[in-house]
Amino acid sequence: MDTTLTPDLTLTEQIENAGLRYAYARAFRITVPDAPADVDPSLLLLLRERGLTEADALRVLAADQAIAALPKDDTRPWTATAYNIPTRQTIVGEFSANSEKRVTWPPRHNKFSQQWSESMTSAGLPFVTHSPALPERKEAVAQLRKFLDASKGSRSTGDYVAWRRNRQQDDTVTTPPSLEEFNRVFGSWSQALDAAGMAAPATSTSAQQAEDAVAKLAADLERHQADAERLRKQLGASGGASPDVLAHHTELAYLVALETHALESSRINEYLLKEREKNAKTLKRWAIAGGAALAIVPPLIEFLLTKYL
């Protein structure tokens, strides 16, 4: 690769681009040579360090050059979902089998995030993002107020997820927004609560950051649980699973387990932080009271001694 054309890109970014271009060539059945016209030793070394055999690394670099040279009109838009399954899974499986060890490949992409569009833009490839219609702010606020009324003012994301799940089982009502949709409409869970008239009590910056972190983890967990459930139904309906789909299901199951653990740990940390701050406030109040007592007692003793002795 002629790296003089991309002086602003780090080697890691160039590897990410090469990986996407190779995956794109595989997905759209674009023929590429087994080896590039010229080899960048640094990129070849990085690919080898990620577990690829030299032959596979050379194919990746050859595809990188071939796709980069294609006219824009000859490329078709691609989605993150199509990249994740089956293209990425197939490539990782093949490369891992060739090298007889796990290959580290560019990560999966969230179909709702900016990461996919930014990565594809960096690789010079057209892309498609799935952006389902978001609820109107007015409707989202109305649904959130229903939750707040039903749960007697609870602000917990965990309580909201449970309440939303129960509502989803009722075909006669509108499905409330997910936590991720609240984040996309309002910016964060706490901002959604503010919009619904449930302003957060005054807390320290650390406590607010802890609460926001818990809400973000809860949103990620809810989304991945929904993905895992849809995939489970897909596997059941098909009566069998390809290795790629089964690998994705297993990956999601591990991810959900890890995020569940992380969420519980964050909730414990949030509780401990609030308890520490509450104890600190109590200690401060006692310190103020003790200071006031120390200021009052000596004059009072002096008055009593003067009056009665």
Tab-separated table of C-alpha atoms in Angstrom:
chain	number	residue	atom	x	y	z
A	1	MET	CA	0.000	0.000	0.000
A	2	ASP	CA	1.219	3.520	-0.781
A	3	THR	CA	1.086	4.973	2.713
A	4	THR	CA	2.078	8.417	1.410
A	5	LEU	CA	-1.531	8.844	0.305
A	6	THR	CA	-2.803	8.572	3.890
A	7	PRO	CA	-0.212	10.284	6.086
A	8	ASP	CA	-2.791	11.236	8.698
A	9	LEU	CA	-3.790	7.644	9.445
A	10	THR	CA	-2.095	5.602	12.141
A	11	LEU	CA	-1.023	2.046	11.391
A	12	THR	CA	-3.906	0.779	13.520
A	13	GLU	CA	-6.412	2.790	11.486
A	14	GLN	CA	-4.882	1.501	8.270
A	15	ILE	CA	-5.296	-2.061	9.531
A	16	GLU	CA	-8.945	-1.324	10.417
A	17	ASN	CA	-9.496	0.027	6.890
A	18	ALA	CA	-7.751	-2.955	5.314
A	19	GLY	CA	-9.921	-5.323	7.333
A	20	LEU	CA	-13.146	-3.636	6.254
A	21	ARG	CA	-12.058	-3.561	2.621
A	22	TYR	CA	-11.184	-7.258	2.705
A	23	ALA	CA	-14.544	-8.049	4.313
A	24	TYR	CA	-16.275	-5.900	1.688
A	25	ALA	CA	-14.542	-7.814	-1.099
A	26	ARG	CA	-15.658	-11.103	0.447
A	27	ALA	CA	-19.236	-9.935	0.933
A	28	PHE	CA	-19.659	-8.705	-2.635
A	29	ARG	CA	-17.587	-11.475	-4.240
A	30	ILE	CA	-14.997	-9.116	-5.674
A	31	THR	CA	-12.000	-10.975	-7.069
A	32	VAL	CA	-8.678	-9.853	-5.641
A	33	PRO	CA	-5.134	-11.224	-6.133
A	34	ASP	CA	-3.471	-13.439	-3.556
A	35	ALA	CA	-0.802	-10.830	-2.865
A	36	PRO	CA	-0.538	-7.046	-3.258
A	37	ALA	CA	1.595	-5.298	-5.868
A	38	ASP	CA	3.747	-3.914	-3.080
A	39	VAL	CA	3.829	-4.819	0.598
A	40	ASP	CA	4.005	-2.432	3.540
A	41	PRO	CA	6.140	-4.406	6.047
A	42	SER	CA	4.601	-2.568	9.018
A	43	LEU	CA	1.048	-3.500	8.039
A	44	LEU	CA	2.056	-7.072	7.274
A	45	LEU	CA	3.687	-7.353	10.699
A	46	LEU	CA	0.586	-6.000	12.465
A	47	LEU	CA	-1.646	-8.488	10.687
A	48	ARG	CA	0.698	-11.324	11.626
A	49	GLU	CA	0.618	-10.129	15.244
A	50	ARG	CA	-3.183	-10.397	15.145
A	51	GLY	CA	-2.849	-14.096	14.398
A	52	LEU	CA	-3.125	-14.226	10.601
A	53	THR	CA	-0.892	-16.479	8.552
A	54	GLU	CA	1.355	-14.698	6.063
A	55	ALA	CA	-0.793	-15.909	3.147
A	56	ASP	CA	-4.000	-14.562	4.727
A	57	ALA	CA	-2.298	-11.302	5.672
A	58	LEU	CA	-1.140	-10.828	2.077
A	59	ARG	CA	-4.679	-11.468	0.796
A	60	VAL	CA	-6.016	-8.815	3.171
A	61	LEU	CA	-3.481	-6.280	1.921
A	62	ALA	CA	-4.200	-7.214	-1.705
A	63	ALA	CA	-7.920	-6.645	-1.158
A	64	ASP	CA	-7.130	-3.386	0.618
A	65	GLN	CA	-5.339	-2.063	-2.470
A	66	ALA	CA	-7.891	-3.442	-4.934
A	67	ILE	CA	-10.966	-2.008	-3.195
A	68	ALA	CA	-9.280	1.333	-2.528
A	69	ALA	CA	-8.661	1.660	-6.277
A	70	LEU	CA	-12.289	0.932	-7.282
A	71	PRO	CA	-14.320	3.851	-8.686
A	72	LYS	CA	-17.008	4.990	-6.250
A	73	ASP	CA	-19.735	4.076	-8.728
A	74	ASP	CA	-18.595	0.442	-8.610
A	75	THR	CA	-19.220	0.006	-4.899
A	76	ARG	CA	-22.545	-0.668	-3.219
A	77	PRO	CA	-23.687	0.542	0.224
A	78	TRP	CA	-23.196	-1.890	3.103
A	79	THR	CA	-24.808	-2.243	6.520
A	80	ALA	CA	-23.195	-3.000	9.874
A	81	THR	CA	-25.585	-5.930	10.331
A	82	ALA	CA	-24.446	-7.510	7.051
A	83	TYR	CA	-20.828	-7.017	8.082
A	84	ASN	CA	-21.292	-8.569	11.520
A	85	ILE	CA	-23.203	-11.613	10.264
A	86	PRO	CA	-22.119	-13.569	8.391
A	87	THR	CA	-19.089	-11.852	6.800
A	88	ARG	CA	-17.020	-11.050	9.897
A	89	GLN	CA	-17.851	-14.329	11.619
A	90	THR	CA	-16.892	-16.328	8.521
A	91	ILE	CA	-13.574	-14.507	8.109
A	92	VAL	CA	-12.607	-14.915	11.768
A	93	GLY	CA	-13.477	-18.611	11.619
A	94	GLU	CA	-11.459	-19.242	8.461
A	95	PHE	CA	-8.402	-17.253	9.542
A	96	SER	CA	-8.437	-18.860	12.991
A	97	ALA	CA	-8.598	-22.316	11.402
A	98	ASN	CA	-5.713	-21.499	9.062
A	99	SER	CA	-3.452	-20.250	11.849
A	100	GLU	CA	-4.769	-22.749	14.412
A	101	LYS	CA	-5.316	-19.968	16.934
A	102	ARG	CA	-7.860	-17.238	17.626
A	103	VAL	CA	-7.498	-14.317	15.250
A	104	THR	CA	-8.023	-10.773	16.509
A	105	TRP	CA	-10.151	-9.035	13.916
A	106	PRO	CA	-11.702	-5.544	13.780
A	107	PRO	CA	-14.693	-5.457	16.145
A	108	ARG	CA	-18.393	-5.837	15.549
A	109	HIS	CA	-20.204	-2.603	14.796
A	110	ASN	CA	-23.333	-1.269	16.477
A	111	LYS	CA	-25.834	-0.612	13.697
A	112	PHE	CA	-27.170	2.442	15.575
A	113	SER	CA	-23.829	4.082	16.362
A	114	GLN	CA	-21.709	6.599	14.510
A	115	GLN	CA	-18.806	4.154	14.637
A	116	TRP	CA	-19.989	2.277	11.541
A	117	SER	CA	-20.367	5.368	9.376
A	118	GLU	CA	-17.042	6.775	10.559
A	119	SER	CA	-15.214	3.488	9.926
A	120	MET	CA	-16.709	3.059	6.466
A	121	THR	CA	-15.951	6.663	5.585
A	122	SER	CA	-12.347	6.189	6.663
A	123	ALA	CA	-12.125	3.068	4.461
A	124	GLY	CA	-13.636	4.969	1.507
A	125	LEU	CA	-16.673	2.679	1.329
A	126	PRO	CA	-20.383	3.551	0.986
A	127	PHE	CA	-22.545	2.562	3.918
A	128	VAL	CA	-26.106	2.269	5.110
A	129	THR	CA	-27.210	2.916	8.677
A	130	HIS	CA	-30.436	1.581	10.133
A	131	SER	CA	-32.126	4.447	11.937
A	132	PRO	CA	-35.627	3.377	12.944
A	133	ALA	CA	-38.063	6.169	13.594
A	134	LEU	CA	-37.624	7.480	17.109
A	135	PRO	CA	-40.643	8.348	19.264
A	136	GLU	CA	-41.674	11.976	19.482
A	137	ARG	CA	-40.464	13.732	22.626
A	138	LYS	CA	-44.076	14.328	23.689
A	139	GLU	CA	-44.965	10.621	23.367
A	140	ALA	CA	-41.740	9.529	25.097
A	141	VAL	CA	-42.443	11.879	28.021
A	142	ALA	CA	-46.017	10.570	28.274
A	143	GLN	CA	-44.800	6.959	28.461
A	144	LEU	CA	-42.159	7.844	31.040
A	145	ARG	CA	-44.757	9.579	33.222
A	146	LYS	CA	-46.909	6.441	33.095
A	147	PHE	CA	-43.956	4.478	34.449
A	148	LEU	CA	-43.274	7.061	37.167
A	149	ASP	CA	-46.928	6.989	38.249
A	150	ALA	CA	-47.132	3.192	38.155
A	151	SER	CA	-43.935	2.673	40.123
A	152	LYS	CA	-44.707	5.335	42.743
A	153	GLY	CA	-41.940	7.637	41.604
A	154	SER	CA	-39.120	5.120	41.138
A	155	ARG	CA	-36.323	6.475	38.956
A	156	SER	CA	-34.566	3.107	38.606
A	157	THR	CA	-33.688	1.944	35.108
A	158	GLY	CA	-34.101	-1.632	36.306
A	159	ASP	CA	-37.691	-0.936	37.379
A	160	TYR	CA	-38.362	0.757	34.041
A	161	VAL	CA	-37.067	-2.239	32.051
A	162	ALA	CA	-39.322	-4.594	34.054
A	163	TRP	CA	-42.309	-2.263	33.607
A	164	ARG	CA	-41.645	-1.957	29.863
A	165	ARG	CA	-41.376	-5.742	29.489
A	166	ASN	CA	-44.789	-6.183	31.084
A	167	ARG	CA	-46.266	-3.545	28.790
A	168	GLN	CA	-44.790	-5.285	25.715
A	169	GLN	CA	-46.854	-8.362	26.549
A	170	ASP	CA	-50.056	-6.308	26.246
A	171	ASP	CA	-51.007	-6.016	22.560
A	172	THR	CA	-53.563	-3.307	23.324
A	173	VAL	CA	-51.028	-0.668	24.432
A	174	THR	CA	-48.198	1.161	22.720
A	175	THR	CA	-44.795	-0.334	23.485
A	176	PRO	CA	-42.855	2.203	25.580
A	177	PRO	CA	-39.465	3.412	24.307
A	178	SER	CA	-36.367	1.432	25.194
A	179	LEU	CA	-33.632	2.917	27.364
A	180	GLU	CA	-31.494	3.362	24.247
A	181	GLU	CA	-34.305	5.300	22.556
A	182	PHE	CA	-34.542	7.584	25.591
A	183	ASN	CA	-30.796	8.175	25.325
A	184	ARG	CA	-31.115	8.986	21.616
A	185	VAL	CA	-34.079	11.343	22.076
A	186	PHE	CA	-33.029	13.139	25.284
A	187	GLY	CA	-29.304	12.480	25.571
A	188	SER	CA	-29.427	10.456	28.780
A	189	TRP	CA	-31.809	8.795	31.225
A	190	SER	CA	-31.463	11.636	33.745
A	191	GLN	CA	-32.317	14.200	31.049
A	192	ALA	CA	-35.395	12.167	30.131
A	193	LEU	CA	-36.459	12.219	33.784
A	194	ASP	CA	-35.986	15.994	33.848
A	195	ALA	CA	-38.203	16.325	30.760
A	196	ALA	CA	-40.885	14.247	32.511
A	197	GLY	CA	-40.831	16.559	35.526
A	198	MET	CA	-38.936	14.117	37.738
A	199	ALA	CA	-35.839	16.212	38.296
A	200	ALA	CA	-32.993	14.426	39.982
A	201	PRO	CA	-32.269	15.502	43.570
A	202	ALA	CA	-29.179	17.595	44.100
A	203	THR	CA	-26.205	15.267	44.198
A	204	SER	CA	-22.476	15.493	43.826
A	205	THR	CA	-20.825	15.244	40.425
A	206	SER	CA	-19.513	11.779	41.327
A	207	ALA	CA	-22.972	10.513	42.281
A	208	GLN	CA	-24.477	11.857	39.056
A	209	GLN	CA	-21.724	10.252	36.988
A	210	ALA	CA	-22.310	6.948	38.775
A	211	GLU	CA	-26.056	7.143	38.075
A	212	ASP	CA	-25.459	7.958	34.398
A	213	ALA	CA	-23.019	5.045	34.100
A	214	VAL	CA	-25.589	2.639	35.542
A	215	ALA	CA	-28.242	3.932	33.128
A	216	LYS	CA	-25.880	3.524	30.160
A	217	LEU	CA	-25.013	-0.043	31.166
A	218	ALA	CA	-28.707	-0.836	31.602
A	219	ALA	CA	-29.462	0.500	28.105
A	220	ASP	CA	-26.692	-1.608	26.540
A	221	LEU	CA	-27.835	-4.703	28.417
A	222	GLU	CA	-31.466	-4.208	27.373
A	223	ARG	CA	-30.454	-3.853	23.710
A	224	HIS	CA	-28.254	-6.947	23.705
A	225	GLN	CA	-30.895	-8.986	25.521
A	226	ALA	CA	-33.399	-8.007	22.816
A	227	ASP	CA	-30.915	-9.000	20.093
A	228	ALA	CA	-30.280	-12.328	21.817
A	229	GLU	CA	-34.016	-13.006	22.118
A	230	ARG	CA	-34.616	-12.246	18.429
A	231	LEU	CA	-31.741	-14.531	17.472
A	232	ARG	CA	-33.034	-17.292	19.744
A	233	LYS	CA	-36.427	-17.124	18.016
A	234	GLN	CA	-34.700	-17.163	14.630
A	235	LEU	CA	-32.756	-20.276	15.583
A	236	GLY	CA	-35.920	-21.971	16.810
A	237	ALA	CA	-37.860	-21.125	13.647
A	238	SER	CA	-35.107	-22.329	11.306
A	239	GLY	CA	-34.818	-25.688	13.040
A	240	GLY	CA	-31.047	-25.485	12.930
A	241	ALA	CA	-28.207	-23.050	13.066
A	242	SER	CA	-25.283	-22.318	10.828
A	243	PRO	CA	-21.921	-22.112	12.612
A	244	ASP	CA	-21.860	-18.332	12.056
A	245	VAL	CA	-25.295	-17.692	13.564
A	246	LEU	CA	-24.620	-20.079	16.427
A	247	ALA	CA	-21.305	-18.313	17.120
A	248	HIS	CA	-23.091	-14.962	17.181
A	249	HIS	CA	-25.710	-16.313	19.581
A	250	THR	CA	-22.976	-17.616	21.873
A	251	GLU	CA	-21.158	-14.295	21.670
A	252	LEU	CA	-24.317	-12.425	22.634
A	253	ALA	CA	-24.971	-14.788	25.536
A	254	TYR	CA	-21.491	-14.139	26.944
A	255	LEU	CA	-21.917	-10.411	26.357
A	256	VAL	CA	-25.223	-10.333	28.223
A	257	ALA	CA	-23.678	-12.235	31.130
A	258	LEU	CA	-20.715	-9.856	31.310
A	259	GLU	CA	-22.920	-6.759	31.089
A	260	THR	CA	-25.247	-8.120	33.769
A	261	HIS	CA	-22.276	-8.561	36.093
A	262	ALA	CA	-20.944	-5.097	35.211
A	263	LEU	CA	-24.364	-3.529	35.842
A	264	GLU	CA	-24.754	-5.161	39.241
A	265	SER	CA	-21.224	-4.108	40.199
A	266	SER	CA	-21.943	-0.537	39.128
A	267	ARG	CA	-25.169	-0.478	41.127
A	268	ILE	CA	-23.284	-1.653	44.209
A	269	ASN	CA	-20.647	1.043	43.667
A	270	GLU	CA	-23.371	3.642	43.207
A	271	TYR	CA	-25.034	2.548	46.474
A	272	LEU	CA	-21.733	2.620	48.361
A	273	LEU	CA	-20.958	6.078	46.981
A	274	LYS	CA	-24.333	7.424	48.101
A	275	GLU	CA	-23.922	5.852	51.533
A	276	ARG	CA	-20.457	7.389	51.902
A	277	GLU	CA	-21.736	10.819	50.906
A	278	LYS	CA	-24.727	10.481	53.244
A	279	ASN	CA	-22.436	9.558	56.129
A	280	ALA	CA	-20.169	12.459	55.238
A	281	LYS	CA	-23.144	14.844	55.389
A	282	THR	CA	-24.210	13.401	58.766
A	283	LEU	CA	-20.696	13.798	60.120
A	284	LYS	CA	-20.612	17.368	58.848
A	285	ARG	CA	-23.896	18.163	60.620
A	286	TRP	CA	-22.596	16.715	63.883
A	287	ALA	CA	-19.380	18.673	63.469
A	288	ILE	CA	-21.347	21.893	63.037
A	289	ALA	CA	-23.501	21.083	66.060
A	290	GLY	CA	-20.422	20.227	68.095
A	291	GLY	CA	-18.755	23.478	67.066
A	292	ALA	CA	-21.823	25.427	68.060
A	293	ALA	CA	-21.897	23.622	71.412
A	294	LEU	CA	-18.267	24.395	72.051
A	295	ALA	CA	-18.972	28.040	71.297
A	296	ILE	CA	-21.963	28.218	73.666
A	297	VAL	CA	-20.904	26.065	76.639
A	298	PRO	CA	-17.950	28.117	77.972
A	299	PRO	CA	-19.949	31.399	78.253
A	300	LEU	CA	-22.815	29.482	79.844
A	301	ILE	CA	-20.520	27.910	82.433
A	302	GLU	CA	-18.994	31.286	83.144
A	303	PHE	CA	-22.476	32.790	83.596
A	304	LEU	CA	-23.536	30.040	86.019
A	305	LEU	CA	-20.346	30.343	88.039
A	306	THR	CA	-20.735	34.089	88.307
A	307	LYS	CA	-24.401	33.870	89.263
A	308	TYR	CA	-24.335	31.107	91.827
A	309	LEU	CA	-20.816	31.155	93.324
